[in-house]
Short mmCIF file of C-alpha atoms in Angstrom, two decimals:
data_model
loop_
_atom_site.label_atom_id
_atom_site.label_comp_id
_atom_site.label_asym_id
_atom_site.label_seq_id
_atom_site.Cartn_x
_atom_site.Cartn_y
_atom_site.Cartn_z
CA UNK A 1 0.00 0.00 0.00
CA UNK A 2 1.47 3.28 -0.78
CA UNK A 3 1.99 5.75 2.23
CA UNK A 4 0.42 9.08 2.62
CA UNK A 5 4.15 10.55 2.25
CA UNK A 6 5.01 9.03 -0.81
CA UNK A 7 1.42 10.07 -1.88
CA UNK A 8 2.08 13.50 -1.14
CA UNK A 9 6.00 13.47 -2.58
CA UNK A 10 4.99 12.51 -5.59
CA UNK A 11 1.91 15.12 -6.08
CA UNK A 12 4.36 17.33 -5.11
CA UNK A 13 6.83 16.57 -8.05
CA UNK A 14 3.72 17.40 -10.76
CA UNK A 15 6.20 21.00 -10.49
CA UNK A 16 9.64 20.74 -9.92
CA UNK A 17 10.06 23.24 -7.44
CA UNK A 18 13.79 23.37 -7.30
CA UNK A 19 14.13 23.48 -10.81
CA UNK A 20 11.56 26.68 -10.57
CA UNK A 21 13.43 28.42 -8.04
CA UNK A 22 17.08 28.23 -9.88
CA UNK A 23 15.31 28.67 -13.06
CA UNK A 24 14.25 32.13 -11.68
CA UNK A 25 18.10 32.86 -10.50
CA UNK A 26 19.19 32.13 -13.87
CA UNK A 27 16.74 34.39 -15.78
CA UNK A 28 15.68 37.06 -13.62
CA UNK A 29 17.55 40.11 -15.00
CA UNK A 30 20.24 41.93 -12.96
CA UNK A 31 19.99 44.40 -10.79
CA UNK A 32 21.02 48.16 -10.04
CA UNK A 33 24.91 48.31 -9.64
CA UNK A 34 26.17 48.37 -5.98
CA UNK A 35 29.31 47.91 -3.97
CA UNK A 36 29.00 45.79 -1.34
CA UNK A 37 28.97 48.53 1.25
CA UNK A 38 26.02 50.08 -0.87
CA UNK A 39 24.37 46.78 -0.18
CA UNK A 40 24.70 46.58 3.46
CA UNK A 41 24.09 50.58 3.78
CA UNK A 42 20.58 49.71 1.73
CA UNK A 43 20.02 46.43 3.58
CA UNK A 44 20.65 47.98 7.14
CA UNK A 45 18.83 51.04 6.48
CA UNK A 46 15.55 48.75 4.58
CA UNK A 47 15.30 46.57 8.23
CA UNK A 48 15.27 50.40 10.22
CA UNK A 49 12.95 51.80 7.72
CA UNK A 50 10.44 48.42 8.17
CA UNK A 51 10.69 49.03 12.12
CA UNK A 52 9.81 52.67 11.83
CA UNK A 53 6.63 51.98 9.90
CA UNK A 54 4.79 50.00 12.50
CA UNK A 55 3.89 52.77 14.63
CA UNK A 56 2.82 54.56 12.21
CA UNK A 57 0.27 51.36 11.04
CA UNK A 58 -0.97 51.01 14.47
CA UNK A 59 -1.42 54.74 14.66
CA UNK A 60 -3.36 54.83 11.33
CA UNK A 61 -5.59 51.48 11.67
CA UNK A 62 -5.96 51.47 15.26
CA UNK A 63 -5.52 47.68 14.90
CA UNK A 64 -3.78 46.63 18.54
CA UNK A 65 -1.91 43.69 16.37
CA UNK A 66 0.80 46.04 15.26
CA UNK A 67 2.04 46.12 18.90
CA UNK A 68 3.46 42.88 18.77
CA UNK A 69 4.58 40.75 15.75
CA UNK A 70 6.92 38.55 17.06
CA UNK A 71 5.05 35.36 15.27
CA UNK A 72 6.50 36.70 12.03
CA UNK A 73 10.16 38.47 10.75
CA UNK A 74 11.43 40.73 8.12
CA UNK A 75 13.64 39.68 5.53
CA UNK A 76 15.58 41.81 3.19
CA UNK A 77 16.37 39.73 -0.05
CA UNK A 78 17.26 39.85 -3.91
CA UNK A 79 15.54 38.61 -7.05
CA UNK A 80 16.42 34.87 -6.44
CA UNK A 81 15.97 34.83 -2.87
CA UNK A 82 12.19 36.03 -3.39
CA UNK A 83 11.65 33.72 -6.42
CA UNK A 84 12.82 30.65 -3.70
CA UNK A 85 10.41 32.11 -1.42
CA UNK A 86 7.52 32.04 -3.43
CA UNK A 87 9.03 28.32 -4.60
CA UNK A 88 7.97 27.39 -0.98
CA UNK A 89 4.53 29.57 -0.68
CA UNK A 90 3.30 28.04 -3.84
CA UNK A 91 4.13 24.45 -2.97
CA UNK A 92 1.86 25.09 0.17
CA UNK A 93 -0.77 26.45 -1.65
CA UNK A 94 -0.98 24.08 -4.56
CA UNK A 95 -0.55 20.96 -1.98
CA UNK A 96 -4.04 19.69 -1.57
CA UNK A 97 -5.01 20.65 -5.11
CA UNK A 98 -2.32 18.60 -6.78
CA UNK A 99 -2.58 15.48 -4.23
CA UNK A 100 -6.10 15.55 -5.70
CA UNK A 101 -5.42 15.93 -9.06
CA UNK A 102 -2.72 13.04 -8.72
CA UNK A 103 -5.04 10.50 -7.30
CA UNK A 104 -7.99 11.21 -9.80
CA UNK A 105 -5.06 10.34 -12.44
CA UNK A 106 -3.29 7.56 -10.48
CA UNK A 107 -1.78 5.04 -12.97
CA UNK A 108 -1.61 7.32 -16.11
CA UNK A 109 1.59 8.91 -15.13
CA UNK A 110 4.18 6.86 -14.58
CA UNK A 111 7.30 7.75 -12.63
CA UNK A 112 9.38 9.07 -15.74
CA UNK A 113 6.36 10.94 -17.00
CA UNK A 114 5.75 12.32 -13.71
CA UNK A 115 9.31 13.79 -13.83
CA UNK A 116 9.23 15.47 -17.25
CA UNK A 117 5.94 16.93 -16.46
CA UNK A 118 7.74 18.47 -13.02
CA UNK A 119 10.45 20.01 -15.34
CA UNK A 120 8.44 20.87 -17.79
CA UNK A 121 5.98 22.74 -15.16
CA UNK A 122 8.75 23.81 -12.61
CA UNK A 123 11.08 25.51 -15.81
CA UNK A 124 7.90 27.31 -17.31
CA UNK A 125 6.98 28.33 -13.19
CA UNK A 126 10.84 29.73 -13.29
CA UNK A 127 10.24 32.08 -16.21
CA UNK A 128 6.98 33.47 -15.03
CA UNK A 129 8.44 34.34 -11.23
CA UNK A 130 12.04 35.93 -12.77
CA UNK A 131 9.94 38.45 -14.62
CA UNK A 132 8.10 39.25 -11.66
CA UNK A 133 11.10 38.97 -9.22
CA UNK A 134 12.36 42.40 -11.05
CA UNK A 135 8.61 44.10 -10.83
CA UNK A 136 7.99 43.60 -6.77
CA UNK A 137 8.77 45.69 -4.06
CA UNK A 138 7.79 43.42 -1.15
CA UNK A 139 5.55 40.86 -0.27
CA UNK A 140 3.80 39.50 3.19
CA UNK A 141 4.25 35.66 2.80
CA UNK A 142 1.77 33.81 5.41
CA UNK A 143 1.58 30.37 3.94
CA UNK A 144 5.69 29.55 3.79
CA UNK A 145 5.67 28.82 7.60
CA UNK A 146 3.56 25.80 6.63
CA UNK A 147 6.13 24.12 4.45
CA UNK A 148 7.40 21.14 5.26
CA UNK A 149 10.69 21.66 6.92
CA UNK A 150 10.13 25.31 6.73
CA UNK A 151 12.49 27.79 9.35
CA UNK A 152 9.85 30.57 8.77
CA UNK A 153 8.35 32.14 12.29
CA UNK A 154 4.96 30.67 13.15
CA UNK A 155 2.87 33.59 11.30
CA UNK A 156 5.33 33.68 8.17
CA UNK A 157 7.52 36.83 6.75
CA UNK A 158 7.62 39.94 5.21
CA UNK A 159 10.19 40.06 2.56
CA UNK A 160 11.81 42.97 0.83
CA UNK A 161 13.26 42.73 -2.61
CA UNK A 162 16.37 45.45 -1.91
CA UNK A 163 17.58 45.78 -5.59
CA UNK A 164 13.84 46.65 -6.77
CA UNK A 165 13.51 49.50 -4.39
CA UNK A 166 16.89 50.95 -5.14
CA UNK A 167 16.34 50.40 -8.77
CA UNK A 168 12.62 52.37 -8.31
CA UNK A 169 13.73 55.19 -5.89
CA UNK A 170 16.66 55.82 -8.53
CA UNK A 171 14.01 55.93 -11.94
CA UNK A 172 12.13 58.31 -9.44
CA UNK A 173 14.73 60.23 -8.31
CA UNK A 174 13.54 60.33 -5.37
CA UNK A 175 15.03 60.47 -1.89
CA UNK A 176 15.73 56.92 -0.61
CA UNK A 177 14.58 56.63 3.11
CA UNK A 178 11.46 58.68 2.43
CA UNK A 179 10.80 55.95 -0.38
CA UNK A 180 11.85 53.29 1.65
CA UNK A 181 9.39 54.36 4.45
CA UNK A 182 6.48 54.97 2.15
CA UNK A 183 6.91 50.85 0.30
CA UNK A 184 7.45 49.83 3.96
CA UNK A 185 4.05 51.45 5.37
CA UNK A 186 2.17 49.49 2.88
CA UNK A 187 3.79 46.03 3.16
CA UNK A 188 3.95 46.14 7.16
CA UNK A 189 0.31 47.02 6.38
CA UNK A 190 -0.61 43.62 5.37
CA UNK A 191 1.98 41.98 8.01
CA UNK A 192 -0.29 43.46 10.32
CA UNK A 193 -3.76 42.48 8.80
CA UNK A 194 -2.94 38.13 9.14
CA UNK A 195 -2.01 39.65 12.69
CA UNK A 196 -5.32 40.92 13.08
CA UNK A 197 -6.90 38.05 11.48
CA UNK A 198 -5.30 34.58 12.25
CA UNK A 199 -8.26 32.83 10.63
CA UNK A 200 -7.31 34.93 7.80
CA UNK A 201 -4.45 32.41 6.45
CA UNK A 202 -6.56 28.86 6.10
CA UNK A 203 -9.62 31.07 5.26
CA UNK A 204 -7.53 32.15 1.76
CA UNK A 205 -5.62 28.65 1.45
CA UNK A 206 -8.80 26.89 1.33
CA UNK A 207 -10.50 29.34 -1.20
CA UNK A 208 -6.97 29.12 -3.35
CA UNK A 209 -7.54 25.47 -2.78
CA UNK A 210 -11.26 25.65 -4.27
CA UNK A 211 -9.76 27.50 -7.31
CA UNK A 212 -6.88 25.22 -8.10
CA UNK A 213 -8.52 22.09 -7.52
CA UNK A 214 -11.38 23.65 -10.00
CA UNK A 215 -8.74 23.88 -12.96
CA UNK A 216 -6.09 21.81 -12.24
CA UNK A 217 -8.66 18.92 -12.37
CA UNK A 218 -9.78 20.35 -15.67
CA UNK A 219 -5.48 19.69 -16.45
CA UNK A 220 -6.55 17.74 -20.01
CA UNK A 221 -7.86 20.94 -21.68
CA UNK A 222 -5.62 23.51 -19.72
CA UNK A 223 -3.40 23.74 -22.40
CA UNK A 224 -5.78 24.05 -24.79
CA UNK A 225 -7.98 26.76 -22.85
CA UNK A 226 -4.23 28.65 -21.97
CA UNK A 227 -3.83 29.38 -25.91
CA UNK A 228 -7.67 30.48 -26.20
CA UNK A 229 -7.02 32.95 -23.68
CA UNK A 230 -3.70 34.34 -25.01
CA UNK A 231 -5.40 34.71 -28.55
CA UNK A 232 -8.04 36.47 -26.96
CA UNK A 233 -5.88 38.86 -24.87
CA UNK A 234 -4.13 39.67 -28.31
CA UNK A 235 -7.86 40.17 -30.01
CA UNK A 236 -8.71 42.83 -27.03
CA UNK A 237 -5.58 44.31 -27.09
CA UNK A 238 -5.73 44.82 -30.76
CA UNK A 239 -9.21 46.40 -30.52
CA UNK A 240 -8.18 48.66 -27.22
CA UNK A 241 -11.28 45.98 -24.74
CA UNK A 242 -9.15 46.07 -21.35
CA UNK A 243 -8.67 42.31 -19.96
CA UNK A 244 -10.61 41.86 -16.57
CA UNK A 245 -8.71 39.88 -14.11
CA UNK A 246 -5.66 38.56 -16.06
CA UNK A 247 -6.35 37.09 -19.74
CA UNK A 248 -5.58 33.41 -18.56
CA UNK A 249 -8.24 33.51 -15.72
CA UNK A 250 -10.95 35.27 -17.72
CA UNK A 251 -11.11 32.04 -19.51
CA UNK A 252 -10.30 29.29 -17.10
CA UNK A 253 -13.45 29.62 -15.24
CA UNK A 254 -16.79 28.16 -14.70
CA UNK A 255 -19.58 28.90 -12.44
CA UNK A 256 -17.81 27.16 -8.98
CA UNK A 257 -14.76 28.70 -10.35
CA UNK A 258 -16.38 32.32 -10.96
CA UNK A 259 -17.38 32.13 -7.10
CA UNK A 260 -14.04 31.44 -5.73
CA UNK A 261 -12.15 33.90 -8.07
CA UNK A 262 -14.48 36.36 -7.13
CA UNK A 263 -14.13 36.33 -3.11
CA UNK A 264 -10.39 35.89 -3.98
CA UNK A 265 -10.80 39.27 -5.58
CA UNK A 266 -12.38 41.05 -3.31
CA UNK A 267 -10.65 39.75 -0.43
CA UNK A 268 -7.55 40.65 -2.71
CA UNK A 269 -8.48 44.04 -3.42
CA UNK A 270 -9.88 44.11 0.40
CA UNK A 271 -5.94 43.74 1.36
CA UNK A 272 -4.39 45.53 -1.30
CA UNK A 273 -6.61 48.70 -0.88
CA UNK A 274 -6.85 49.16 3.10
CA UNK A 275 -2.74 49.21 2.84
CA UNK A 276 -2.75 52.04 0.10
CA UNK A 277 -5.16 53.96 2.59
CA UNK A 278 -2.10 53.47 5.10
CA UNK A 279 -0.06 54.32 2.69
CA UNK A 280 -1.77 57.62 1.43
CA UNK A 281 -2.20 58.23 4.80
CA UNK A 282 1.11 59.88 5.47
CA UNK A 283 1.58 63.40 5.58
CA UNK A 284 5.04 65.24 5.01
CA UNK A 285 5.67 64.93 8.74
CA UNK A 286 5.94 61.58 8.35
CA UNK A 287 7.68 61.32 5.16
CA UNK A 288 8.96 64.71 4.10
CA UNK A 289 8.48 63.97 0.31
CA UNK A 290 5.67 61.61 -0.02
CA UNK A 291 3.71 63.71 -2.51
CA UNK A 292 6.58 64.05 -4.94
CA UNK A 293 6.74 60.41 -4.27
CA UNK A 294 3.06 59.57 -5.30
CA UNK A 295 2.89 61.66 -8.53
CA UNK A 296 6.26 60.08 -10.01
CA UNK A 297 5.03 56.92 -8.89
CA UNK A 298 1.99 56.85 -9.68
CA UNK A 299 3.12 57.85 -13.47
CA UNK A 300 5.43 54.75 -13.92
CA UNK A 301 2.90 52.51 -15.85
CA UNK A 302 2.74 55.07 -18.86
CA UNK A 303 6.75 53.87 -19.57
CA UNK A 304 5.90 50.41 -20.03
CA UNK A 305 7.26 48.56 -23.05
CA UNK A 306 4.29 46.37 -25.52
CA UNK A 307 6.19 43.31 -24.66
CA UNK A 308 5.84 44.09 -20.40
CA UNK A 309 2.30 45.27 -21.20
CA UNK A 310 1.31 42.45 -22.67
CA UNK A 311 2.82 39.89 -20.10
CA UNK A 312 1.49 42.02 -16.95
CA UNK A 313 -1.90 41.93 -18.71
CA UNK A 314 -1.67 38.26 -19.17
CA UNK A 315 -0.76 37.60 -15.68
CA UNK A 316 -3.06 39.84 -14.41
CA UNK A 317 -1.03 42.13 -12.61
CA UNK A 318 -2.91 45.19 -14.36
CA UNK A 319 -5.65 43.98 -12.73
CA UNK A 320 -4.25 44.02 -9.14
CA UNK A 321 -3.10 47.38 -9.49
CA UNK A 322 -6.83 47.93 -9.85
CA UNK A 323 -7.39 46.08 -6.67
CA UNK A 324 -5.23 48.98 -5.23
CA UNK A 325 -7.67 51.18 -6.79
CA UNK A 326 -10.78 49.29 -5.95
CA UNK A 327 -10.04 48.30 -2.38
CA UNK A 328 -8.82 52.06 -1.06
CA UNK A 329 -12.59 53.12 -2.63
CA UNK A 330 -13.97 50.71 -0.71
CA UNK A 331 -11.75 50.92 2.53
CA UNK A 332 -12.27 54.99 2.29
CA UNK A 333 -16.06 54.98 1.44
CA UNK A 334 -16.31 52.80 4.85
CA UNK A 335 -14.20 54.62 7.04
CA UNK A 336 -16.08 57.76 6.03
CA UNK A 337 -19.39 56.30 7.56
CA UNK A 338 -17.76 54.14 10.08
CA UNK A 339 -15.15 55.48 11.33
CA UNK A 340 -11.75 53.13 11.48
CA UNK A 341 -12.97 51.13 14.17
CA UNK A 342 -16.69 50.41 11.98
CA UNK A 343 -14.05 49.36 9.37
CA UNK A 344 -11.64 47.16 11.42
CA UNK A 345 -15.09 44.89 12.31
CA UNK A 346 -13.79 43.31 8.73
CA UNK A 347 -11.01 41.54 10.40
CA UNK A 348 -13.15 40.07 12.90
CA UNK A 349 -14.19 36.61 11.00
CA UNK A 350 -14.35 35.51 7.54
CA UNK A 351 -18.58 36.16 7.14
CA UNK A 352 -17.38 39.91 7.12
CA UNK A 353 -15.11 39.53 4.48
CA UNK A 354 -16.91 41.91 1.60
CA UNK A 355 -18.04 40.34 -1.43
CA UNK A 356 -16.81 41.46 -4.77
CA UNK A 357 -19.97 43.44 -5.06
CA UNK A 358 -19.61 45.36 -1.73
CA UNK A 359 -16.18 46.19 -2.87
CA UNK A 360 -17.82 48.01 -5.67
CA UNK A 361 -20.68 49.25 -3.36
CA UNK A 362 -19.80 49.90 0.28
CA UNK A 363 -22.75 50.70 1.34
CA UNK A 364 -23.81 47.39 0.69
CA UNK A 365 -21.37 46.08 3.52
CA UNK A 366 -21.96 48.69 5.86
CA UNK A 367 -25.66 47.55 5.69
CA UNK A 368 -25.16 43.72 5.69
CA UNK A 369 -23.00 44.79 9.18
CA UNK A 370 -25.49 47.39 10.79
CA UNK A 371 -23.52 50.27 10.30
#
């Protein structure tokens, strides 16, 4: 009889996770140039910048969580160290989905097949997370503290990619710490929000769970359905019809997967919004140049290249800067009823979570909770 742990190695090979991770080393393209004190000057002065922001959360969302965040760390990293990391995430998050899929296939793969699908996933896995490695700033990783073997604190990490924030605060030309302090008042943000909300963690596994199992058991037409959707992002793009969510899942979806996509969305743009609010929150007192530092920001996207444009539109990434956009509407149309402690009721379980139509309609939420 086969054991659950061979069971679960061998779903686990459908991607070849360490061939994803150097993959990403390999391709991710190089960073700004720095000396190696340059490094430790930006590295030092990231970890400072990342304490100095917390106050300034709790302050801002009144959320008592951002006294004390032991259960999770800070980690400054580069391109391949973040690519790794999300190597590890992913593996926990695709877990039950492919154990699943595996066993509703068991004797059609065998062990060499099984292997040459795990390159062939893991290598394509690689490419997709070395272009992003250059595009993000940081990330709050709750999931990688659930990895086997994993050395991550109990509640998981922040990480922040050091060569993207130099490379951005130099295209700005803008003054480093103030930069530095406005990335790390978003991203401590959402450190602070699975602080908040510990339900919050297996609450989005099992809904990412939901999702994947939804097309990863549909794997014999994914390929198929994966061109349809790139020929249709190049028909939309062609006529000027913006993609929704990300080209790929516009098209992988039916109804059971519409539903989970669309609470990941709003919980998503939920997320994504309330820690622009923190962001935006800031005044000049705080950091001295923070609206030079929104308008030059904030114009970035008009330099993009057709080639990065039509990639980030494929991925959906365009859409999650509209979660940013969606989600601060949302968290600011509240807050103006509510007050920040009306808001904060959100974190309080996962029935008042908003729906992706109360993210477009606050007042929706604020009447579903009695406010």
């Amino acid at each position: 009889m086969e054991s659950t742990g061979d069971s679960s190695a061998q779903a686990q090979a459908l991607i070849n996770w360490e061939l994803a991770a150097s993959t990403a080393a390999r391709l991710a393209p190089a960073g700004p140039s720095l000396g190696s004190s340059e490094i430790g000057a930006a590295v030092e002065n990231l970890r400072l910048m990342a304490d100095i922001s917390v106050p300034h959360v709790h302050d801002i969302t009144g959320l008592e969580a951002a006294r004390d965040l032991r259960d999770s760390s800070v980690l400054v990293v580069d391109r391949a160290s973040w690519a790794r990391a999300n190597t590890q995430s992913f593996a926990v998050m695709l877990k039950p989905a492919m154990e699943k899929m595996l066993e509703s296939r068991r004797g059609a793969m065998s062990p060499g097949a099984l292997a040459v699908s795990g390159a062939i996933t893991g290598s394509q896995l690689g490419a997709v997370l070395a272009f992003l490695s250059s595009k993000v700033l940081g990330q709050y990783d709750p999931f990688s503290a659930l990895a086997e073997d994993s050395t991550a604190p109990a509640a998981g990490r922040l990480l922040l990619v050091a060569p993207n924030i130099v490379h951005v605060e130099r295209e700005l030309n803008v003054a480093p710490e103030d930069f530095r302090l406005w990335v790390c008042l978003h991203e401590q943000t959402h450190r602070v929000q699975f602080a908040a909300a510990p339900w919050l963690r297996h609450h989005m596994l099992n809904e990412i769970d939901n999702l994947s199992e939804h097309l990863l058991g549909n794997v014999d037409s994914l390929l198929e359905r994966a061109s349809a959707a790139a020929r249709s992002l190049k028909d939309r793009t062609a006529t000027g019809t913006a993609p929704g969510r990300g080209a790929i899942l516009d098209l992988l979806q039916d109804p059971e997967e519409k539903a989970s996509l669309s609470h990941l969305t709003a919980v998503m743009s939920l997320l994504e919004g309330h820690a622009n609010v923190v962001m935006d929150a800031v005044d000049a007192s705080i950091v001295p140049s923070v609206k030079t530092i929104r308008q030059r920001f904030n114009a970035r996207g008009k330099d993009r290249g057709v080639v990065e444009k039509f990639i980030r539109s494929l991925l959906g990434l365009d859409a999650k800067m509209r979660q940013y956009t969606d989600g601060a509407k949302f968290v600011r149309a509240v807050v103006d009823v509510a007050g920040m402690e009306g808001f904060n009721r959100v974190w309080e379980s996962a029935g008042n979570l908003p729906t992706e139509p109360e993210i477009h309609d606050a007042k929706l939420w604020l009447e579903r909770m009695g406010l």
